[in-house]
């Protein structure tokens, strides 16, 4: 036996060859070359060549590569095996993920956009959806928190669909409905699919009014074990800082008498004191993958440390993801298991809201007293002292696990069951020192501490049956039916206390504060849950890949709605026609593909608070009883509504997919109209018979319509150089059709409280029939000789503000929702170098510049003011007024990302399979006439868009504008 083994080994030989593409005969690097039935294998080099030692005897080599047909070649007596791989049209076009499965792209009849990692943004993502900002026509992703690492973007698809319910798309991660985006890292994502229209989203029923975003993570693939390591380092710099008076300018105006204040003799840049000049963000991701014929795996771990441009503002997180796929029962049984976890620690003390106090602080002061202690005063907050004397730390842990087992029961029939659990919990604690400004001014210099905790658990179980049959070779039917059960429970607790004698315990021993004994400590908690059950089905029909149809029905019930409206039906129908395959198109040689699509679908919105339809009890005051004991009182705090039901959105979509000149120009055009009825809103009720003065009810209707264009082109493509252009364009109009119904009447609703000085009210007022986001207010008519305000009345005459009637004289003075979103990407490749420039902009809208309103006026003196208080607005002597004087065009176009990369060509791949180095600059420049903060950070979603501010009174706390520079490395072993 030993002799025979040695003989067999002596007969092993070395095979060499080259693998090229069939169409262009270009070399294919990274092709897996494996001995059939064995674990012996290698991969091709950058020039497509390979070298492989194979055992003696008659063997076959298997060549596999993503996007190409797997090819098997029998090895004869020759030691050279050259292979030409043919593109697998099916593989290239069948990777569209839809609800509860996948479809061939050529069979898709709905408006679905799928984004691959090669198209992701490269500037480093805090949130997975940052990767596709500007990449999907109709999907608005706005970073209202700027580069603050502890904020998430505002997300909206095709306009406003609700008044008080959820407007964000449903997130589905590897089949988990309502998936947590914190569990996603950019290096673990395989694709992101956006189901934009109702005919695609209807299969998700009451959670799909805002559309559906499906994220698929990377899985293991058959082949040798692979190791990849990706990292990047990023540094942020200040950008677009408001032009307040410098310390020297402020002191000069004190000296000239223009500012009535005291020059303390210091020259302080207070805002710069809050800047973390040493900020550095780093990300590391290490992944292992591989597999054989029966099973494969992929495991990854990561570490991300994000440091904001402001001090006391960072986020550290680490975690991992594991995916295992196995087959059994002669490949009839397939099991898929996924486990992901994330640990993060966030410093929440700074969110951008504290900039207001330091922008406007007298810059001739110092943050310190002469003795070195912190300087405090009653009318302001010493923000530098605050971040040194207070803490606010949140520690969060999120884990999800899911499993799917599928069995091929008989030919064409497959049964599956999917289950998942997601657990999200956090604890947050903070403390203010005894000597802190907060403690000194509010808690008798005795410190202040708080702790809070939150737990959310989501369960989902979804069994399905799928059947596929082909009749007479040309008629293909695919049907899927299933049941969905989801249960969610959450609970919260918080407590606070003060009256500490020292700072030793901080927030870790709340009982040490003596206010607990006096009844001045605080405590609250809650727990609630909801359940959702659904039955759903979809049938797809395909005739010769030319005529397609899809029918969907989902029957769903939710515990959140009234006893009379627990259940609803959500149908959808879509059809498609591949015209390219028709005989009359055969002579059109420049056309590759042309498909017409049309769809109609109904979705719902259950994104409201739990128990919204029920009467709930709340606490009243504490009253003394006859026995001398103080007791808490209870009573109803909400009217019941047994008729409460979900909002229903009906949507029509017509689209065209096209490809010309052998793929040199590809794209899609979609035209849509959507109508949401039975809007959920709080309406005023009469006392009695109702127990409170409002009720949550279904009233009104909102609609939107628009056009979306996605276009990709390759103007230049040679052996060594290529230039690719990708464009995403969308235009939309969102209208509040009506507020009222037969029971309740609402004339208009006001949104976006301006806040700040002057009690100026709301910036936005929406009447029935108006566009969403209309600014409503006074029209500027000039100034009096003394510099006071004049405004137009309805009859065209001019009058001061106190003579105007808000109901008669106010008018629409702008709109805060962009009419056009546009982005385009230029990608250049020369040999091993690549360069990508990504531009993004918004057009046809307005922004209310409240920073200019409050701090561009002498009325704010002696607080520091903008330069414009003495230039553009120098003649204004009146107080604070909201009018179109402060409404500006928000139009902008920015170079959002510029990336230069280099792929290292390895002659031998024994150690390194691939390596790419890159450098990225983000937010390099912006072209705009808007004079406030970066307009890209101003909210353009929801019902209160377009209000730019330096205002800590609500969620409009603009983070400091930044420009980022990043270097990264991707290595494969």
mmCIF file of C-alpha atoms in Angstrom, residues 648-945:
data_model
loop_
_atom_site.group_PDB
_atom_site.id
_atom_site.type_symbol
_atom_site.label_atom_id
_atom_site.label_comp_id
_atom_site.label_asym_id
_atom_site.label_seq_id
_atom_site.Cartn_x
_atom_site.Cartn_y
_atom_site.Cartn_z
ATOM 1 C CA UNK A 648 -54.536 52.324 3.407
ATOM 2 C CA UNK A 649 -52.370 53.367 0.505
ATOM 3 C CA UNK A 650 -53.355 52.552 -3.084
ATOM 4 C CA UNK A 651 -50.574 52.959 -5.603
ATOM 5 C CA UNK A 652 -50.349 52.834 -9.385
ATOM 6 C CA UNK A 653 -46.980 52.432 -11.101
ATOM 7 C CA UNK A 654 -45.999 52.261 -14.765
ATOM 8 C CA UNK A 655 -42.390 51.631 -15.680
ATOM 9 C CA UNK A 656 -39.973 50.848 -18.493
ATOM 10 C CA UNK A 657 -36.679 48.945 -18.205
ATOM 11 C CA UNK A 658 -34.280 49.280 -21.100
ATOM 12 C CA UNK A 659 -30.815 48.383 -22.366
ATOM 13 C CA UNK A 660 -29.111 49.624 -25.531
ATOM 14 C CA UNK A 661 -25.902 49.006 -27.450
ATOM 15 C CA UNK A 662 -24.929 45.744 -25.724
ATOM 16 C CA UNK A 663 -25.342 47.164 -22.261
ATOM 17 C CA UNK A 664 -23.622 50.483 -22.879
ATOM 18 C CA UNK A 665 -26.820 52.316 -21.835
ATOM 19 C CA UNK A 666 -29.216 50.802 -19.290
ATOM 20 C CA UNK A 667 -31.871 52.194 -17.040
ATOM 21 C CA UNK A 668 -35.461 52.432 -15.900
ATOM 22 C CA UNK A 669 -38.225 55.043 -15.862
ATOM 23 C CA UNK A 670 -41.139 54.881 -13.424
ATOM 24 C CA UNK A 671 -44.258 57.038 -13.150
ATOM 25 C CA UNK A 672 -46.409 56.610 -10.068
ATOM 26 C CA UNK A 673 -49.415 57.919 -8.199
ATOM 27 C CA UNK A 674 -50.252 56.938 -4.642
ATOM 28 C CA UNK A 675 -53.252 57.819 -2.467
ATOM 29 C CA UNK A 676 -53.355 57.204 1.283
ATOM 30 C CA UNK A 677 -56.813 57.219 2.838
ATOM 31 C CA UNK A 678 -58.095 57.000 6.410
ATOM 32 C CA UNK A 679 -55.188 59.024 7.773
ATOM 33 C CA UNK A 680 -54.611 58.644 11.499
ATOM 34 C CA UNK A 681 -54.818 61.913 13.407
ATOM 35 C CA UNK A 682 -55.759 63.305 16.815
ATOM 36 C CA UNK A 683 -58.975 65.296 16.424
ATOM 37 C CA UNK A 684 -60.803 67.523 18.899
ATOM 38 C CA UNK A 685 -63.848 66.092 20.668
ATOM 39 C CA UNK A 686 -66.589 67.592 22.833
ATOM 40 C CA UNK A 687 -66.747 67.189 26.598
ATOM 41 C CA UNK A 688 -69.067 65.436 27.350
ATOM 42 C CA UNK A 689 -69.900 62.862 25.975
ATOM 43 C CA UNK A 690 -66.183 62.081 25.503
ATOM 44 C CA UNK A 691 -63.975 61.718 28.563
ATOM 45 C CA UNK A 692 -61.035 63.711 27.098
ATOM 46 C CA UNK A 693 -60.877 66.519 24.568
ATOM 47 C CA UNK A 694 -59.301 64.516 21.703
ATOM 48 C CA UNK A 695 -59.622 61.150 20.001
ATOM 49 C CA UNK A 696 -57.332 59.212 17.678
ATOM 50 C CA UNK A 697 -59.321 58.620 14.506
ATOM 51 C CA UNK A 698 -59.151 58.022 10.755
ATOM 52 C CA UNK A 699 -59.572 61.276 8.828
ATOM 53 C CA UNK A 700 -58.369 62.701 5.573
ATOM 54 C CA UNK A 701 -56.335 61.719 2.560
ATOM 55 C CA UNK A 702 -52.845 62.455 1.274
ATOM 56 C CA UNK A 703 -51.490 61.765 -2.215
ATOM 57 C CA UNK A 704 -48.266 61.964 -4.153
ATOM 58 C CA UNK A 705 -47.215 61.527 -7.735
ATOM 59 C CA UNK A 706 -43.903 61.649 -9.495
ATOM 60 C CA UNK A 707 -41.391 60.439 -12.036
ATOM 61 C CA UNK A 708 -38.179 58.508 -11.354
ATOM 62 C CA UNK A 709 -35.273 57.853 -13.680
ATOM 63 C CA UNK A 710 -32.295 55.572 -13.189
ATOM 64 C CA UNK A 711 -29.686 55.634 -15.940
ATOM 65 C CA UNK A 712 -26.295 53.999 -16.409
ATOM 66 C CA UNK A 713 -23.983 54.574 -19.338
ATOM 67 C CA UNK A 714 -20.496 53.611 -20.463
ATOM 68 C CA UNK A 715 -19.276 56.454 -22.723
ATOM 69 C CA UNK A 716 -15.785 54.966 -23.035
ATOM 70 C CA UNK A 717 -14.617 51.364 -22.745
ATOM 71 C CA UNK A 718 -11.230 50.189 -24.011
ATOM 72 C CA UNK A 719 -8.814 47.477 -22.956
ATOM 73 C CA UNK A 720 -7.200 49.617 -20.244
ATOM 74 C CA UNK A 721 -9.658 52.455 -19.663
ATOM 75 C CA UNK A 722 -13.379 52.787 -18.971
ATOM 76 C CA UNK A 723 -15.695 55.596 -17.949
ATOM 77 C CA UNK A 724 -19.108 54.802 -16.414
ATOM 78 C CA UNK A 725 -21.847 57.284 -15.550
ATOM 79 C CA UNK A 726 -24.770 56.502 -13.209
ATOM 80 C CA UNK A 727 -27.686 58.919 -12.749
ATOM 81 C CA UNK A 728 -30.617 58.877 -10.314
ATOM 82 C CA UNK A 729 -33.370 61.470 -10.784
ATOM 83 C CA UNK A 730 -36.751 61.881 -9.125
ATOM 84 C CA UNK A 731 -39.478 64.493 -9.249
ATOM 85 C CA UNK A 732 -42.521 64.420 -6.992
ATOM 86 C CA UNK A 733 -45.482 66.383 -5.663
ATOM 87 C CA UNK A 734 -47.069 65.603 -2.289
ATOM 88 C CA UNK A 735 -50.559 66.955 -1.498
ATOM 89 C CA UNK A 736 -52.820 66.911 1.555
ATOM 90 C CA UNK A 737 -56.097 66.260 -0.269
ATOM 91 C CA UNK A 738 -58.378 66.553 2.741
ATOM 92 C CA UNK A 739 -58.368 66.517 6.534
ATOM 93 C CA UNK A 740 -62.004 66.051 7.350
ATOM 94 C CA UNK A 741 -64.610 63.335 7.134
ATOM 95 C CA UNK A 742 -68.300 63.032 7.993
ATOM 96 C CA UNK A 743 -67.577 62.990 11.732
ATOM 97 C CA UNK A 744 -64.653 65.337 12.236
ATOM 98 C CA UNK A 745 -63.672 68.633 10.642
ATOM 99 C CA UNK A 746 -60.152 70.035 10.524
ATOM 100 C CA UNK A 747 -59.612 73.292 8.638
ATOM 101 C CA UNK A 748 -55.829 73.110 8.634
ATOM 102 C CA UNK A 749 -52.898 71.842 10.661
ATOM 103 C CA UNK A 750 -49.777 73.737 11.715
ATOM 104 C CA UNK A 751 -46.323 72.228 12.030
ATOM 105 C CA UNK A 752 -42.702 73.160 12.733
ATOM 106 C CA UNK A 753 -42.702 75.352 15.829
ATOM 107 C CA UNK A 754 -40.112 78.040 15.145
ATOM 108 C CA UNK A 755 -39.138 78.295 18.821
ATOM 109 C CA UNK A 756 -36.442 80.675 19.976
ATOM 110 C CA UNK A 757 -37.246 84.326 20.672
ATOM 111 C CA UNK A 758 -40.521 86.115 20.087
ATOM 112 C CA UNK A 759 -43.100 83.279 20.294
ATOM 113 C CA UNK A 760 -43.286 83.250 16.502
ATOM 114 C CA UNK A 761 -45.517 80.176 16.246
ATOM 115 C CA UNK A 762 -45.372 77.544 13.535
ATOM 116 C CA UNK A 763 -43.596 77.907 10.220
ATOM 117 C CA UNK A 764 -45.771 75.500 8.230
ATOM 118 C CA UNK A 765 -49.528 75.527 7.800
ATOM 119 C CA UNK A 766 -51.232 72.969 5.570
ATOM 120 C CA UNK A 767 -54.801 73.450 4.320
ATOM 121 C CA UNK A 768 -56.848 70.885 2.446
ATOM 122 C CA UNK A 769 -55.621 70.737 -1.140
ATOM 123 C CA UNK A 770 -52.203 72.244 -0.314
ATOM 124 C CA UNK A 771 -48.797 70.783 -0.992
ATOM 125 C CA UNK A 772 -47.100 69.192 1.982
ATOM 126 C CA UNK A 773 -44.481 71.518 3.462
ATOM 127 C CA UNK A 774 -45.934 74.937 2.634
ATOM 128 C CA UNK A 775 -44.409 77.805 4.600
ATOM 129 C CA UNK A 776 -47.247 80.069 5.695
ATOM 130 C CA UNK A 777 -46.704 83.539 7.082
ATOM 131 C CA UNK A 778 -46.188 87.245 6.486
ATOM 132 C CA UNK A 779 -44.953 88.779 3.212
ATOM 133 C CA UNK A 780 -42.149 91.308 3.620
ATOM 134 C CA UNK A 781 -43.032 94.779 2.252
ATOM 135 C CA UNK A 782 -39.972 96.767 3.327
ATOM 136 C CA UNK A 783 -38.941 98.867 6.331
ATOM 137 C CA UNK A 784 -40.132 102.137 7.764
ATOM 138 C CA UNK A 785 -37.765 105.088 7.886
ATOM 139 C CA UNK A 786 -36.942 104.077 11.446
ATOM 140 C CA UNK A 787 -36.137 100.495 10.393
ATOM 141 C CA UNK A 788 -39.289 98.796 11.616
ATOM 142 C CA UNK A 789 -41.003 95.964 9.716
ATOM 143 C CA UNK A 790 -43.763 96.392 7.113
ATOM 144 C CA UNK A 791 -45.761 93.524 5.603
ATOM 145 C CA UNK A 792 -48.354 93.147 2.858
ATOM 146 C CA UNK A 793 -51.991 92.702 3.739
ATOM 147 C CA UNK A 794 -54.381 90.678 1.592
ATOM 148 C CA UNK A 795 -55.530 93.827 -0.245
ATOM 149 C CA UNK A 796 -51.931 94.750 -1.178
ATOM 150 C CA UNK A 797 -51.504 97.562 1.326
ATOM 151 C CA UNK A 798 -48.585 97.709 3.741
ATOM 152 C CA UNK A 799 -48.905 97.547 7.517
ATOM 153 C CA UNK A 800 -46.870 96.730 10.626
ATOM 154 C CA UNK A 801 -47.112 93.210 12.058
ATOM 155 C CA UNK A 802 -49.645 94.038 14.764
ATOM 156 C CA UNK A 803 -52.191 95.131 12.150
ATOM 157 C CA UNK A 804 -52.191 91.843 10.231
ATOM 158 C CA UNK A 805 -54.829 89.114 10.561
ATOM 159 C CA UNK A 806 -53.170 85.696 10.472
ATOM 160 C CA UNK A 807 -56.256 84.133 8.893
ATOM 161 C CA UNK A 808 -56.700 86.734 6.131
ATOM 162 C CA UNK A 809 -53.327 88.364 5.485
ATOM 163 C CA UNK A 810 -50.909 85.465 5.855
ATOM 164 C CA UNK A 811 -50.107 83.494 2.706
ATOM 165 C CA UNK A 812 -48.030 80.665 1.304
ATOM 166 C CA UNK A 813 -44.477 82.029 1.183
ATOM 167 C CA UNK A 814 -42.520 78.975 0.053
ATOM 168 C CA UNK A 815 -42.351 75.192 0.130
ATOM 169 C CA UNK A 816 -39.833 73.063 1.991
ATOM 170 C CA UNK A 817 -40.027 69.826 -0.036
ATOM 171 C CA UNK A 818 -37.578 69.534 -2.946
ATOM 172 C CA UNK A 819 -39.249 69.019 -6.300
ATOM 173 C CA UNK A 820 -36.160 67.361 -7.762
ATOM 174 C CA UNK A 821 -33.525 65.029 -6.340
ATOM 175 C CA UNK A 822 -30.531 64.405 -8.577
ATOM 176 C CA UNK A 823 -27.330 62.448 -8.187
ATOM 177 C CA UNK A 824 -24.754 61.252 -10.653
ATOM 178 C CA UNK A 825 -21.622 59.177 -10.337
ATOM 179 C CA UNK A 826 -18.619 59.199 -12.650
ATOM 180 C CA UNK A 827 -16.385 56.141 -12.356
ATOM 181 C CA UNK A 828 -13.070 56.001 -14.198
ATOM 182 C CA UNK A 829 -10.861 52.922 -14.385
ATOM 183 C CA UNK A 830 -7.379 52.824 -15.874
ATOM 184 C CA UNK A 831 -5.580 49.515 -15.563
ATOM 185 C CA UNK A 832 -5.411 48.955 -11.785
ATOM 186 C CA UNK A 833 -6.469 52.485 -10.822
ATOM 187 C CA UNK A 834 -10.043 53.616 -10.226
ATOM 188 C CA UNK A 835 -11.495 57.061 -9.555
ATOM 189 C CA UNK A 836 -15.080 57.790 -8.542
ATOM 190 C CA UNK A 837 -16.768 61.188 -8.169
ATOM 191 C CA UNK A 838 -20.252 61.205 -6.660
ATOM 192 C CA UNK A 839 -22.367 64.371 -6.936
ATOM 193 C CA UNK A 840 -25.715 64.876 -5.214
ATOM 194 C CA UNK A 841 -28.222 67.723 -5.066
ATOM 195 C CA UNK A 842 -31.764 68.904 -4.325
ATOM 196 C CA UNK A 843 -33.682 71.545 -6.257
ATOM 197 C CA UNK A 844 -36.932 73.491 -6.283
ATOM 198 C CA UNK A 845 -37.504 74.130 -2.592
ATOM 199 C CA UNK A 846 -37.053 76.641 0.235
ATOM 200 C CA UNK A 847 -35.502 76.733 3.691
ATOM 201 C CA UNK A 848 -36.433 78.951 6.620
ATOM 202 C CA UNK A 849 -33.150 80.348 7.937
ATOM 203 C CA UNK A 850 -33.974 80.784 11.623
ATOM 204 C CA UNK A 851 -30.288 81.212 12.422
ATOM 205 C CA UNK A 852 -30.420 84.420 10.386
ATOM 206 C CA UNK A 853 -33.784 85.333 11.936
ATOM 207 C CA UNK A 854 -32.550 85.107 15.516
ATOM 208 C CA UNK A 855 -28.869 86.028 15.260
ATOM 209 C CA UNK A 856 -28.690 88.172 12.137
ATOM 210 C CA UNK A 857 -30.436 91.006 13.962
ATOM 211 C CA UNK A 858 -29.305 93.669 16.422
ATOM 212 C CA UNK A 859 -32.254 92.634 18.562
ATOM 213 C CA UNK A 860 -30.076 89.757 19.802
ATOM 214 C CA UNK A 861 -27.400 92.066 21.221
ATOM 215 C CA UNK A 862 -25.491 91.973 23.503
ATOM 216 C CA UNK A 863 -25.288 88.260 22.684
ATOM 217 C CA UNK A 864 -22.927 87.648 19.811
ATOM 218 C CA UNK A 865 -24.562 87.987 16.395
ATOM 219 C CA UNK A 866 -23.895 87.146 12.779
ATOM 220 C CA UNK A 867 -21.947 89.608 10.674
ATOM 221 C CA UNK A 868 -25.147 90.238 8.702
ATOM 222 C CA UNK A 869 -26.683 91.988 11.740
ATOM 223 C CA UNK A 870 -24.450 94.953 10.821
ATOM 224 C CA UNK A 871 -24.376 94.494 7.025
ATOM 225 C CA UNK A 872 -27.355 93.045 5.146
ATOM 226 C CA UNK A 873 -29.715 93.474 8.104
ATOM 227 C CA UNK A 874 -28.082 96.561 9.577
ATOM 228 C CA UNK A 875 -31.096 98.834 9.027
ATOM 229 C CA UNK A 876 -33.568 96.541 10.828
ATOM 230 C CA UNK A 877 -34.536 97.910 14.233
ATOM 231 C CA UNK A 878 -37.742 95.921 14.795
ATOM 232 C CA UNK A 879 -37.992 92.775 16.869
ATOM 233 C CA UNK A 880 -38.111 89.174 15.754
ATOM 234 C CA UNK A 881 -40.531 88.483 12.893
ATOM 235 C CA UNK A 882 -41.268 85.399 10.825
ATOM 236 C CA UNK A 883 -41.799 86.259 7.171
ATOM 237 C CA UNK A 884 -40.586 85.444 3.690
ATOM 238 C CA UNK A 885 -37.643 87.763 4.375
ATOM 239 C CA UNK A 886 -35.954 84.736 5.930
ATOM 240 C CA UNK A 887 -37.160 82.195 3.363
ATOM 241 C CA UNK A 888 -34.278 81.271 1.046
ATOM 242 C CA UNK A 889 -33.809 78.921 -1.870
ATOM 243 C CA UNK A 890 -32.298 75.682 -0.645
ATOM 244 C CA UNK A 891 -31.053 74.447 -4.030
ATOM 245 C CA UNK A 892 -27.618 72.852 -3.876
ATOM 246 C CA UNK A 893 -25.252 70.495 -5.622
ATOM 247 C CA UNK A 894 -22.296 69.023 -3.773
ATOM 248 C CA UNK A 895 -19.350 66.785 -4.491
ATOM 249 C CA UNK A 896 -20.362 64.277 -1.885
ATOM 250 C CA UNK A 897 -17.589 61.777 -2.400
ATOM 251 C CA UNK A 898 -14.322 61.516 -4.323
ATOM 252 C CA UNK A 899 -12.501 58.172 -4.145
ATOM 253 C CA UNK A 900 -9.175 57.131 -5.675
ATOM 254 C CA UNK A 901 -8.272 53.449 -5.468
ATOM 255 C CA UNK A 902 -5.540 51.098 -6.586
ATOM 256 C CA UNK A 903 -5.809 47.325 -6.924
ATOM 257 C CA UNK A 904 -2.475 45.601 -6.397
ATOM 258 C CA UNK A 905 -1.656 43.072 -9.155
ATOM 259 C CA UNK A 906 -0.161 39.930 -7.608
ATOM 260 C CA UNK A 907 1.811 37.621 -9.848
ATOM 261 C CA UNK A 908 1.442 34.855 -7.305
ATOM 262 C CA UNK A 909 -1.641 34.344 -5.161
ATOM 263 C CA UNK A 910 -0.207 31.874 -2.692
ATOM 264 C CA UNK A 911 -0.681 34.358 0.145
ATOM 265 C CA UNK A 912 -2.667 37.355 -1.076
ATOM 266 C CA UNK A 913 -5.672 36.825 -3.329
ATOM 267 C CA UNK A 914 -6.504 40.521 -3.650
ATOM 268 C CA UNK A 915 -5.593 43.900 -2.245
ATOM 269 C CA UNK A 916 -7.063 47.348 -2.811
ATOM 270 C CA UNK A 917 -5.986 50.620 -1.272
ATOM 271 C CA UNK A 918 -8.134 53.720 -1.518
ATOM 272 C CA UNK A 919 -8.504 57.290 -0.301
ATOM 273 C CA UNK A 920 -11.808 59.138 -0.044
ATOM 274 C CA UNK A 921 -12.724 62.771 0.521
ATOM 275 C CA UNK A 922 -16.331 63.481 1.488
ATOM 276 C CA UNK A 923 -18.372 66.687 1.303
ATOM 277 C CA UNK A 924 -15.561 68.395 -0.582
ATOM 278 C CA UNK A 925 -17.541 71.392 -1.811
ATOM 279 C CA UNK A 926 -21.106 72.605 -2.238
ATOM 280 C CA UNK A 927 -22.634 74.987 -4.770
ATOM 281 C CA UNK A 928 -25.574 76.867 -3.236
ATOM 282 C CA UNK A 929 -26.917 80.344 -2.577
ATOM 283 C CA UNK A 930 -28.319 79.331 0.789
ATOM 284 C CA UNK A 931 -26.593 81.277 3.583
ATOM 285 C CA UNK A 932 -27.350 79.103 6.616
ATOM 286 C CA UNK A 933 -25.991 75.728 7.672
ATOM 287 C CA UNK A 934 -25.270 73.003 5.154
ATOM 288 C CA UNK A 935 -28.677 72.652 3.398
ATOM 289 C CA UNK A 936 -28.039 68.939 3.060
ATOM 290 C CA UNK A 937 -28.516 68.592 6.832
ATOM 291 C CA UNK A 938 -31.884 70.358 6.870
ATOM 292 C CA UNK A 939 -34.830 67.970 7.174
ATOM 293 C CA UNK A 940 -36.723 67.448 3.909
ATOM 294 C CA UNK A 941 -38.935 64.582 5.082
ATOM 295 C CA UNK A 942 -42.107 64.405 7.150
ATOM 296 C CA UNK A 943 -44.583 67.171 7.908
ATOM 297 C CA UNK A 944 -42.213 69.795 9.341
ATOM 298 C CA UNK A 945 -39.381 70.022 6.830
#
